[in-house]
PDB file of C-alpha atoms in Angstrom:
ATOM      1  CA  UNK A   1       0.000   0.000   0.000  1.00  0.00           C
ATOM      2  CA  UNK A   2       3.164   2.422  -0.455  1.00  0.00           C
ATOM      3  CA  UNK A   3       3.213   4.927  -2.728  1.00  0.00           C
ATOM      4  CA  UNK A   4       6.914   3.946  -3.665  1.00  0.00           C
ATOM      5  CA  UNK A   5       8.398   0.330  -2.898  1.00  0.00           C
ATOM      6  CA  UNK A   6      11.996   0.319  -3.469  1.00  0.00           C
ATOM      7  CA  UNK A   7      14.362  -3.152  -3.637  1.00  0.00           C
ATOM      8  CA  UNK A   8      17.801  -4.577  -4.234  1.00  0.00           C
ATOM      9  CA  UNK A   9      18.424  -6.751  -7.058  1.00  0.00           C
ATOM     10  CA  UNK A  10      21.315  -9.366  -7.033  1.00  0.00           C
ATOM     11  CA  UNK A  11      19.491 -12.196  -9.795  1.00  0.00           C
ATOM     12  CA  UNK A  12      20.718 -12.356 -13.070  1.00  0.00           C
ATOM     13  CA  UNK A  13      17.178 -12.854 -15.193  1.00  0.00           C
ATOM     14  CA  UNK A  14      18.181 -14.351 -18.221  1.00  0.00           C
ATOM     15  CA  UNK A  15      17.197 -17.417 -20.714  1.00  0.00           C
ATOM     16  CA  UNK A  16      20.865 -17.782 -22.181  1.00  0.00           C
ATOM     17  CA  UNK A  17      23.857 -18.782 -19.926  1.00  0.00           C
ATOM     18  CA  UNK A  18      25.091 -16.771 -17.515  1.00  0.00           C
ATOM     19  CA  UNK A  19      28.473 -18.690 -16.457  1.00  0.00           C
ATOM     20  CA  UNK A  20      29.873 -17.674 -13.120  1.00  0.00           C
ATOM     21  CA  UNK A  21      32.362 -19.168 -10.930  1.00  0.00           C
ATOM     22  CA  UNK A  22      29.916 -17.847  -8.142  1.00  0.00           C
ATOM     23  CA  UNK A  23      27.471 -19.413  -6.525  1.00  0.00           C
ATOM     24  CA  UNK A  24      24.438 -18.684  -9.193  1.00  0.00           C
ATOM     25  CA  UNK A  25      21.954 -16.538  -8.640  1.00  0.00           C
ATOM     26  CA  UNK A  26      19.835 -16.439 -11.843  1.00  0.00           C
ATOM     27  CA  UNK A  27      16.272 -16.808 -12.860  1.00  0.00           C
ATOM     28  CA  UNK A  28      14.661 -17.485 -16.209  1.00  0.00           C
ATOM     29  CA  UNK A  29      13.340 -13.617 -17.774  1.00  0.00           C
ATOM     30  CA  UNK A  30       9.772 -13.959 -16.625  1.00  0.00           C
ATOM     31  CA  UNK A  31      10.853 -14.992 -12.895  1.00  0.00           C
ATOM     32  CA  UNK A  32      11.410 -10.809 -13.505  1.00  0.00           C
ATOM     33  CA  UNK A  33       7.866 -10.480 -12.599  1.00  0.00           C
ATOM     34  CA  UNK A  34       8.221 -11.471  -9.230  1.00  0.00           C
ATOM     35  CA  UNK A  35       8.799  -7.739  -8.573  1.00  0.00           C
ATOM     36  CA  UNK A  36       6.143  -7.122  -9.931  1.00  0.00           C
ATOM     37  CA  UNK A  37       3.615  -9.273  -7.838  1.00  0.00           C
ATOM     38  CA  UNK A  38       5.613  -8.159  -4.752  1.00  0.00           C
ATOM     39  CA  UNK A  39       4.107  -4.406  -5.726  1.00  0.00           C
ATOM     40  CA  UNK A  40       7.740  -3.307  -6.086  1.00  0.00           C
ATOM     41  CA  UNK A  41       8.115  -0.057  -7.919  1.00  0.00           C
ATOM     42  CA  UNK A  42      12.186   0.465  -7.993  1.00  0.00           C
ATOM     43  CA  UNK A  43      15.161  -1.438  -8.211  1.00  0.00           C
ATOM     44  CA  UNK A  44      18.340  -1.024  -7.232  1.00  0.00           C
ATOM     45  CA  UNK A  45      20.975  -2.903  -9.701  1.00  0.00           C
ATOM     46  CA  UNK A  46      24.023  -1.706  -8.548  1.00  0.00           C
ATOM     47  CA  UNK A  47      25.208  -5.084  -7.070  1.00  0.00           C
ATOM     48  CA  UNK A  48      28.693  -6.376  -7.513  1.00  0.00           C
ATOM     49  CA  UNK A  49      27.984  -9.890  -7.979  1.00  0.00           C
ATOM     50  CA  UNK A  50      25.713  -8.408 -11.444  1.00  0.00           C
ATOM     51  CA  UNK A  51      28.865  -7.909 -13.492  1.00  0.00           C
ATOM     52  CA  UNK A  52      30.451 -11.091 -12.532  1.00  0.00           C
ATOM     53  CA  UNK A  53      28.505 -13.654 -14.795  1.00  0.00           C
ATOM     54  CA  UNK A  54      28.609 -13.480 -18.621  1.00  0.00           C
ATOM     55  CA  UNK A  55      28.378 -10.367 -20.997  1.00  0.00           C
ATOM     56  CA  UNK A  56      24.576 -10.557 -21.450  1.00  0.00           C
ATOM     57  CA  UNK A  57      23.546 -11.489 -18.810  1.00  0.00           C
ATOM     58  CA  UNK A  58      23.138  -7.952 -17.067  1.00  0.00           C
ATOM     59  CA  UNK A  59      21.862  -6.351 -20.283  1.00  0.00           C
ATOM     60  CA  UNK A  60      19.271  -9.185 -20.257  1.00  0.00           C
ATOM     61  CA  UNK A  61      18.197  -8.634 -16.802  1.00  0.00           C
ATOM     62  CA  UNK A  62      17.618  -5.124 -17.958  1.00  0.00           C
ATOM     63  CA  UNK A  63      15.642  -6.012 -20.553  1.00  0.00           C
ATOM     64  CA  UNK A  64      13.505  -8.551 -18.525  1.00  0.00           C
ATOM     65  CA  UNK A  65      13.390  -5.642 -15.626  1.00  0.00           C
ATOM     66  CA  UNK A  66      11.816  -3.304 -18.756  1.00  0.00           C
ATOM     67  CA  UNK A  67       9.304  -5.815 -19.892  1.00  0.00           C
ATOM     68  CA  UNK A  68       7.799  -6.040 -16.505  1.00  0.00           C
ATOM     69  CA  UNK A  69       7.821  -2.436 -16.162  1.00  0.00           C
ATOM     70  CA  UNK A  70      10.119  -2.297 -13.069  1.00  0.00           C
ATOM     71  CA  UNK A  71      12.296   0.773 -12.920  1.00  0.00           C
ATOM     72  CA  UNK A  72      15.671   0.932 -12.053  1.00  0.00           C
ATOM     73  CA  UNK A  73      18.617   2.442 -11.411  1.00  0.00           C
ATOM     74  CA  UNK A  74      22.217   1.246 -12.005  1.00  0.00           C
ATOM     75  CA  UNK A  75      25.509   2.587  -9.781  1.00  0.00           C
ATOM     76  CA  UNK A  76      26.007   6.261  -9.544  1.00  0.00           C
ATOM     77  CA  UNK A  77      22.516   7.169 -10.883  1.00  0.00           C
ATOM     78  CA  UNK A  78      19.823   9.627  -9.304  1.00  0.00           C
ATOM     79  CA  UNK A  79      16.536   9.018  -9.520  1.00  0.00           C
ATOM     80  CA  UNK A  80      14.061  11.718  -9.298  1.00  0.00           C
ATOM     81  CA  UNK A  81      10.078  10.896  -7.447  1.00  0.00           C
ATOM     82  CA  UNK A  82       7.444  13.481  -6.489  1.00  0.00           C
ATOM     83  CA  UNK A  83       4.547  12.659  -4.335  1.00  0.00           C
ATOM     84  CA  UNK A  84       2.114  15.103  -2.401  1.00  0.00           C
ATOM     85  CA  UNK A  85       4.423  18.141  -3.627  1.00  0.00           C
ATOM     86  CA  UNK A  86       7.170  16.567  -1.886  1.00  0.00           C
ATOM     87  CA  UNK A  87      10.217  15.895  -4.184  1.00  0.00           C
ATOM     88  CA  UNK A  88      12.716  13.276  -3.470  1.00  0.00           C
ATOM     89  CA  UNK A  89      15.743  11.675  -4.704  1.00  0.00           C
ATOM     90  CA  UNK A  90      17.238   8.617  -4.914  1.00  0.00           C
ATOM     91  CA  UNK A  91      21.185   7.960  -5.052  1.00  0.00           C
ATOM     92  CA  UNK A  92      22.038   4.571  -5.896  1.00  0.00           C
ATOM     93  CA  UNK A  93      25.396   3.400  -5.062  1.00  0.00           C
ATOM     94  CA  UNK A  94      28.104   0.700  -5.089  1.00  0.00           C
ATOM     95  CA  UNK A  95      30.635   1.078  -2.107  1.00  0.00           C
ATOM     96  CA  UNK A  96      33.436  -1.073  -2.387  1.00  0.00           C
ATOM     97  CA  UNK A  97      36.682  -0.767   0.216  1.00  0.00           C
ATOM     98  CA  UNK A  98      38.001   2.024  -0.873  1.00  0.00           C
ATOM     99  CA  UNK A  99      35.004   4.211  -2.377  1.00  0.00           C
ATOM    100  CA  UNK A 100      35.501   7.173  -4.609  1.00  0.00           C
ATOM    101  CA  UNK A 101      33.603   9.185  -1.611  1.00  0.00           C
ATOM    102  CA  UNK A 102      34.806  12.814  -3.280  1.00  0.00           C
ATOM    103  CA  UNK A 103      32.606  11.922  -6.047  1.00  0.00           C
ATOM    104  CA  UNK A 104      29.762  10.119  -4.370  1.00  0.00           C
ATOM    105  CA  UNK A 105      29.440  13.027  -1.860  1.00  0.00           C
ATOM    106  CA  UNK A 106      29.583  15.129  -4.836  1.00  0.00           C
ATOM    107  CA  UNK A 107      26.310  13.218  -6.163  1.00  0.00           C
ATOM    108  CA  UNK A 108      24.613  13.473  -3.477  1.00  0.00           C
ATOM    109  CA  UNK A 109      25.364  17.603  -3.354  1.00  0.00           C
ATOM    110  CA  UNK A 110      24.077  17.383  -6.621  1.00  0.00           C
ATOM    111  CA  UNK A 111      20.587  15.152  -5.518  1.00  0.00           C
ATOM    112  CA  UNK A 112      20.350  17.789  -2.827  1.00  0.00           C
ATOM    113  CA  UNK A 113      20.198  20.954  -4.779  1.00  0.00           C
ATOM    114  CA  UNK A 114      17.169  19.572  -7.025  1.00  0.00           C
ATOM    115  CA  UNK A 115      15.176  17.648  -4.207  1.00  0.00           C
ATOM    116  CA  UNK A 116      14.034  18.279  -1.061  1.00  0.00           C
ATOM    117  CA  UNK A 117      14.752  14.821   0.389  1.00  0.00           C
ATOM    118  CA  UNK A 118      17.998  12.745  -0.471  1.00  0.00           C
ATOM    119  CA  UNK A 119      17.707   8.951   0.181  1.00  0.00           C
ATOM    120  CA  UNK A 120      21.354   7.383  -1.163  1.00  0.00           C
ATOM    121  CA  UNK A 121      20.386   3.726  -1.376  1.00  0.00           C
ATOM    122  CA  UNK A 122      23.836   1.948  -1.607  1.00  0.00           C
ATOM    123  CA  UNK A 123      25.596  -1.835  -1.455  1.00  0.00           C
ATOM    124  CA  UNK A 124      28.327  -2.422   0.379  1.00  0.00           C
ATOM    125  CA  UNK A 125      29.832  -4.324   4.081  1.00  0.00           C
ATOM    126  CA  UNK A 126      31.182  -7.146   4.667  1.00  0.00           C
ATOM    127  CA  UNK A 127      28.720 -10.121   4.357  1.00  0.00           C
ATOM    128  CA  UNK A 128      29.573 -11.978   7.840  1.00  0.00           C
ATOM    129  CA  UNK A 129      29.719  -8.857  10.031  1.00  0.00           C
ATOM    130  CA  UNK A 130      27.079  -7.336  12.099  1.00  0.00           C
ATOM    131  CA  UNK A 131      29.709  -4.520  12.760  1.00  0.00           C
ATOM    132  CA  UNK A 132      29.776  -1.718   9.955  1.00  0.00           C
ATOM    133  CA  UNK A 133      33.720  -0.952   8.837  1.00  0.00           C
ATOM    134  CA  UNK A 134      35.301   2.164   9.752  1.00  0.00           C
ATOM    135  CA  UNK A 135      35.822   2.823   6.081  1.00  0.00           C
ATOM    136  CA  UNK A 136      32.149   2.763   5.362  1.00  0.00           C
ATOM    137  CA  UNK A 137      30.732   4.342   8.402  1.00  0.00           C
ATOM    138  CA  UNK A 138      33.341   7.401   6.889  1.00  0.00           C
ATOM    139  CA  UNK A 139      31.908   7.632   3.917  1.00  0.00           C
ATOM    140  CA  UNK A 140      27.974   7.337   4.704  1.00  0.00           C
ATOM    141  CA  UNK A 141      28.627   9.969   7.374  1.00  0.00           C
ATOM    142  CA  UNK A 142      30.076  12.051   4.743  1.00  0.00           C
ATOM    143  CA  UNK A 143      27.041  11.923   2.777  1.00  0.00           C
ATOM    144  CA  UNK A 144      25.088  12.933   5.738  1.00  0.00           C
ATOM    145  CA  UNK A 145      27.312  16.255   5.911  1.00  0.00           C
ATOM    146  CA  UNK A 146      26.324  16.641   1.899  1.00  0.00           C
ATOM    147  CA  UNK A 147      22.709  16.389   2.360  1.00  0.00           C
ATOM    148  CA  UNK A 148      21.561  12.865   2.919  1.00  0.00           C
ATOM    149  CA  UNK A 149      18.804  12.816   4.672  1.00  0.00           C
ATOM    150  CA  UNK A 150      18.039   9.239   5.106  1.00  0.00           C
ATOM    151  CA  UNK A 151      20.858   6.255   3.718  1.00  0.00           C
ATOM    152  CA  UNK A 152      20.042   2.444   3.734  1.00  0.00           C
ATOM    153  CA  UNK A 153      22.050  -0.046   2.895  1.00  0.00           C
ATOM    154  CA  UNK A 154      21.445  -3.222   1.265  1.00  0.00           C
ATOM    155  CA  UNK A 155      23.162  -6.471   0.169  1.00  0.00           C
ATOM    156  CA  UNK A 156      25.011  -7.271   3.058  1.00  0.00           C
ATOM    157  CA  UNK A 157      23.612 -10.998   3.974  1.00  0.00           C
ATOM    158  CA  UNK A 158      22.887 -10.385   7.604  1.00  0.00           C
ATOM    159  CA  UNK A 159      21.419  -6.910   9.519  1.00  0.00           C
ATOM    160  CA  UNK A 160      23.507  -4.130  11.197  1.00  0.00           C
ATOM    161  CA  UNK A 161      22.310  -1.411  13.739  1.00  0.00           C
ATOM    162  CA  UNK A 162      20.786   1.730  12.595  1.00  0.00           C
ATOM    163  CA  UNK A 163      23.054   5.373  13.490  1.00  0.00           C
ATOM    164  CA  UNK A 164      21.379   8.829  13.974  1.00  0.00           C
ATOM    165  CA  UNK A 165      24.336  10.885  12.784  1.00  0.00           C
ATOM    166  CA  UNK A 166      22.946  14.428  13.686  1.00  0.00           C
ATOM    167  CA  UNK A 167      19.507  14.370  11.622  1.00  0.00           C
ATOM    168  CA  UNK A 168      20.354  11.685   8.994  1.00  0.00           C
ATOM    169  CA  UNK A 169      19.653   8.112   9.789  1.00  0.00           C
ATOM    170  CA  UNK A 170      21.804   5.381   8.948  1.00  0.00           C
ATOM    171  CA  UNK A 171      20.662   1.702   8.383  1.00  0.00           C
ATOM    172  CA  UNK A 172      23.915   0.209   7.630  1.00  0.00           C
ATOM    173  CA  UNK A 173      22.218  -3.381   6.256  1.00  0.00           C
ATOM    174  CA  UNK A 174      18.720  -4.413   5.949  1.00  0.00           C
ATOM    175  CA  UNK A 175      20.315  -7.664   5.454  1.00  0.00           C
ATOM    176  CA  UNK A 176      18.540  -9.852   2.648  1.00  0.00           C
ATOM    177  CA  UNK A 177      14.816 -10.591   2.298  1.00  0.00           C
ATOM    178  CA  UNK A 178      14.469 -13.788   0.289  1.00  0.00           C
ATOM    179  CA  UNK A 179      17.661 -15.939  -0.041  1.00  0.00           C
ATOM    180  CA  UNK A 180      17.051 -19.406  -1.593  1.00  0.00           C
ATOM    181  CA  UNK A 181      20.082 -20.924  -0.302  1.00  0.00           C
ATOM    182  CA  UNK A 182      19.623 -23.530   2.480  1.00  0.00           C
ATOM    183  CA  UNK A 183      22.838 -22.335   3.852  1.00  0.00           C
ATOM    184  CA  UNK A 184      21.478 -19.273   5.105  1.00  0.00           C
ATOM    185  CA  UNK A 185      22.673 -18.744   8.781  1.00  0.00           C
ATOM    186  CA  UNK A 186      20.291 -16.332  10.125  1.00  0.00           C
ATOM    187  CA  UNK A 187      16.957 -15.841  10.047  1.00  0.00           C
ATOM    188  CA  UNK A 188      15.975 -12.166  10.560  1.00  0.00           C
ATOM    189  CA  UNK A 189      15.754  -8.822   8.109  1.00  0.00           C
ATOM    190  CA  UNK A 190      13.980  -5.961   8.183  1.00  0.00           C
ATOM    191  CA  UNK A 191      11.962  -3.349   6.079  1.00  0.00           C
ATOM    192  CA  UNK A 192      12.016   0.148   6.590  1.00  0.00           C
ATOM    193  CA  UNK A 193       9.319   2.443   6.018  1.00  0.00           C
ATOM    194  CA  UNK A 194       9.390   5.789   5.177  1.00  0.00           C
ATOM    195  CA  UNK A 195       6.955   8.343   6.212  1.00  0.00           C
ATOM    196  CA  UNK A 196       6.817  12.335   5.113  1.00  0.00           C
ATOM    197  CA  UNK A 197       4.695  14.907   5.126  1.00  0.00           C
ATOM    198  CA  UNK A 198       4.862  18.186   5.859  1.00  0.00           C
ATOM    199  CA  UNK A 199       3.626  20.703   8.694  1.00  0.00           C
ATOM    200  CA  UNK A 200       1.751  24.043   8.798  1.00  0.00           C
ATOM    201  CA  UNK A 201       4.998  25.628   7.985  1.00  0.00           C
ATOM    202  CA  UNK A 202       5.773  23.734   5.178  1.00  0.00           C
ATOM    203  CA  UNK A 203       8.752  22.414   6.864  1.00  0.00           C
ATOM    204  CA  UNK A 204       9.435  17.988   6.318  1.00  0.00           C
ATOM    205  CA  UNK A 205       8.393  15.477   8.869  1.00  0.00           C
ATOM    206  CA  UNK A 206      10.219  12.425   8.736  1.00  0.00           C
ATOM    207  CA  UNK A 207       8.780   9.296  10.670  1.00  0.00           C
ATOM    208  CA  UNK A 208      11.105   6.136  10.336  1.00  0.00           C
ATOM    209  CA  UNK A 209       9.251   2.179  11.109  1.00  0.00           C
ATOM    210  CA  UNK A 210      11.150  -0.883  10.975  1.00  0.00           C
ATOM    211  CA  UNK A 211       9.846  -3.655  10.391  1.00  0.00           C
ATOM    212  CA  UNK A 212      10.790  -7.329  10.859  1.00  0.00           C
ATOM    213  CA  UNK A 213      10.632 -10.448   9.063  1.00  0.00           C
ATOM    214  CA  UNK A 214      11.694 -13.873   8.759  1.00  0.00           C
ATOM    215  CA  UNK A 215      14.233 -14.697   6.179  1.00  0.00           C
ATOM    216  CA  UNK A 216      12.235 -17.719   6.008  1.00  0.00           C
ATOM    217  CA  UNK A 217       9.794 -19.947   7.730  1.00  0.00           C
ATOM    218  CA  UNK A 218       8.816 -23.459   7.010  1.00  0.00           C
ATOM    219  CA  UNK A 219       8.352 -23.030   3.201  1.00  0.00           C
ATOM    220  CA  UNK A 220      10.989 -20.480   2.604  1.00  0.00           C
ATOM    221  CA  UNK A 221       9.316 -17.309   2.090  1.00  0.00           C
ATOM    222  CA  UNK A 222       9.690 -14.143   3.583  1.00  0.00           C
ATOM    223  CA  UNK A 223       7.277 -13.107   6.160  1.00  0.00           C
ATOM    224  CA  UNK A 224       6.327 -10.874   9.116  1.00  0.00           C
ATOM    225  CA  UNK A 225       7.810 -11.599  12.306  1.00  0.00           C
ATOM    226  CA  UNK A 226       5.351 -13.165  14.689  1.00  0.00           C
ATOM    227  CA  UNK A 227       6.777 -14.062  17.808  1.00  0.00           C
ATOM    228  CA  UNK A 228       6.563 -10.956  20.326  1.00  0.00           C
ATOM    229  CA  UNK A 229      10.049 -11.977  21.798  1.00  0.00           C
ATOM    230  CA  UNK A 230      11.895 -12.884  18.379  1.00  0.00           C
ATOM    231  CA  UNK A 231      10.907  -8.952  17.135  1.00  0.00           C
ATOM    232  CA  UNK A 232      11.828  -7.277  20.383  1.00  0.00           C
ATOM    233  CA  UNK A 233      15.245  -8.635  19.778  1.00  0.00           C
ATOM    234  CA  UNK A 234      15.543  -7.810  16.257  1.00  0.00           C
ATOM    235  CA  UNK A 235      14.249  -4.253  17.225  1.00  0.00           C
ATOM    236  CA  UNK A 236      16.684  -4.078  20.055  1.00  0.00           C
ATOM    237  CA  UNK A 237      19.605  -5.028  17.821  1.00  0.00           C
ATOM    238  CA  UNK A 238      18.986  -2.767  15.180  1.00  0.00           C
ATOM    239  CA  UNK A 239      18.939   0.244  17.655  1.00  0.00           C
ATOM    240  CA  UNK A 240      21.805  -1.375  19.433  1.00  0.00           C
ATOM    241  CA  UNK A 241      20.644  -2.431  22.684  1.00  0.00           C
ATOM    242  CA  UNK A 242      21.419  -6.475  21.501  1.00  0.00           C
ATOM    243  CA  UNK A 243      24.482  -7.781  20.535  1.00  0.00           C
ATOM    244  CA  UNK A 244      22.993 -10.163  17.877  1.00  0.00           C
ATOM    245  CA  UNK A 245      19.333 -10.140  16.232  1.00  0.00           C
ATOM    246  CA  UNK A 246      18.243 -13.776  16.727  1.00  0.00           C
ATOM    247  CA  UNK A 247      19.655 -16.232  19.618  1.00  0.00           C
ATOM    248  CA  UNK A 248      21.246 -18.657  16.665  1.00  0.00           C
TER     249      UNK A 248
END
C-alpha cells in the first residue's frame, strides 16, 4: 500500500547462460515479474555480484526488468520521485573498500540541490559482520554532511544497527529478504518504512518504522515476524541495545 516500494536486485534474469564461478543466482526472464507481484516499484541494480557472470547477462536482466515495467537504477545514478508536492531523490550506489567518496558526496550535493529529500540507497559491508567498517561508516557519514537525509544499505547478507548521525539516519544493512540458499545462517531482516509529510509551515516530517521479518519460515518465504520476543530482539539489535538479532 506504499506509494513507492523500493528493492535490491542481485538475480541475473536471463534465458541464455550466464556462467559464473559464483554461486548462481539467476532466474529465467519472466521470474522478472516477481517484482512485480511483490508491488515493487524500484530497483536497485548496482550489485557487484551483477557484473560477474557473462556479458549478457546484465543487459538481459535489464531487458527482462523493462518488460515487466520495473524501474531501475544502475551505480552512480539519481533518480528523481514526487509525491504530495514533496520531491525526493534517490542515489544509488556501489561502495566497495576504498570508495571514490569525493565523487559520491559530490552526487549526493548534486541530488540535494534539485530535491528536497535525499535517500542514497547503496551496497556495500562485509557479508559476515554485524559490525559496519570504519571505512564505510566514513563515507555514509560524509554523505550525511552533503545532504543525505536518510541512507540504507542493502546487500550485506545479515542486519547491522541503525546510526542517527545528527539528523540523517543510517541503516547500515537491511540484510537480505528472500535468499534461496539452504545455507542461510540467520533468520531475521527488516523493512524500513518511510513516512513524510509536511507541517503548517511547510517544513518535512520524517517518521522512520522498521519492520521485521523472517528470512524464512517453514516453506521459505519471507514473512512478518510473529513471535513478540523474536521482534523485540531484532528491534533491540537494530537500535543497538542487543548484541545479535536472533539467539542462533
Amino acid at each position: 500500500a506504499d506509494d513507492l516500494t523500493v528493492a535490491a536486485n542481485s538475480c541475473i534474469f536471463t534465458d541464455n547462460n550466464a556462467s559464473s564461478d559464483l554461486i548462481e543466482c539467476v532466474a529465467p526472464t519472466s521470474s522478472a515479474n516477481i517484482y512485480k507481484h511483490g508491488s515493487v516499484d524500484f530497483l536497485s541494480v548496482a550489485a557487484p555480484i551483477l557484473n560477474e557472470y557473462s556479458d549478457t547477462s546484465l543487459a538481459d536482466t535489464k531487458s527482462a526488468l523493462d518488460a515487466a515495467t520495473i524501474a531501475y537504477a544502475d551505480d552512480g545514478q539519481i533518480t528523481y520521485f514526487e509525491n504530495a508536492g514533496i520531491r525526493i531523490a534517490l542515489v544509488s550506489l556501489q561502495l566497495t573498500k576504498n570508495p571514490n567518496t569525493a565523487d559520491d558526496t559530490e552526487l549526493v550535493r548534486t541530488a540535494k540541490a534539485s530535491a528536497e529529500y535525499v535517500i542514497v540507497y547503496f551496497w556495500g559491508g562485509d557479508n559476515d559482520s554485524h559490525a559496519p567498517e570504519e571505512w564505510l561508516t566514513a563515507a555514509l557519514r560524509s554523505f550525511a554532511d552533503a545532504g543525505a537525509s536518510l541512507i540504507v544499505g542493502c546487500g550485506n547478507g545479515v542486519l547491522r544497527p541503525l546510526e542517527k548521525y545528527y539528523d540523517t539516519t543510517i541503516a547500515y544493512s537491511l540484510g537480505t529478504l528472500i535468499d534461496g540458499s539452504s545455507m542461510y545462517h540467520e533468520n531475521a531482516t527488516a523493512l524500513l518504512q518511510l513516512k513524510i509529510t509536511k507541517d503548517e509551515a511547510g517544513s518535512l516530517v520524517e517518521s522512520i518504522q522498521l519492520i521485521p521479518c523472517y528470512v524464512y519460515k517453514e516453506i521459505w518465504q519471507p514473512c512478518l515476524v510473529s513471535d513478540p520476543s523474536d521482534e523485540q530482539n531484532i528491534v533491540a539489535f537494530l537500535y543497538g541495545e542487543a548484541e545479535l538479532p536472533t539467539e542462533y
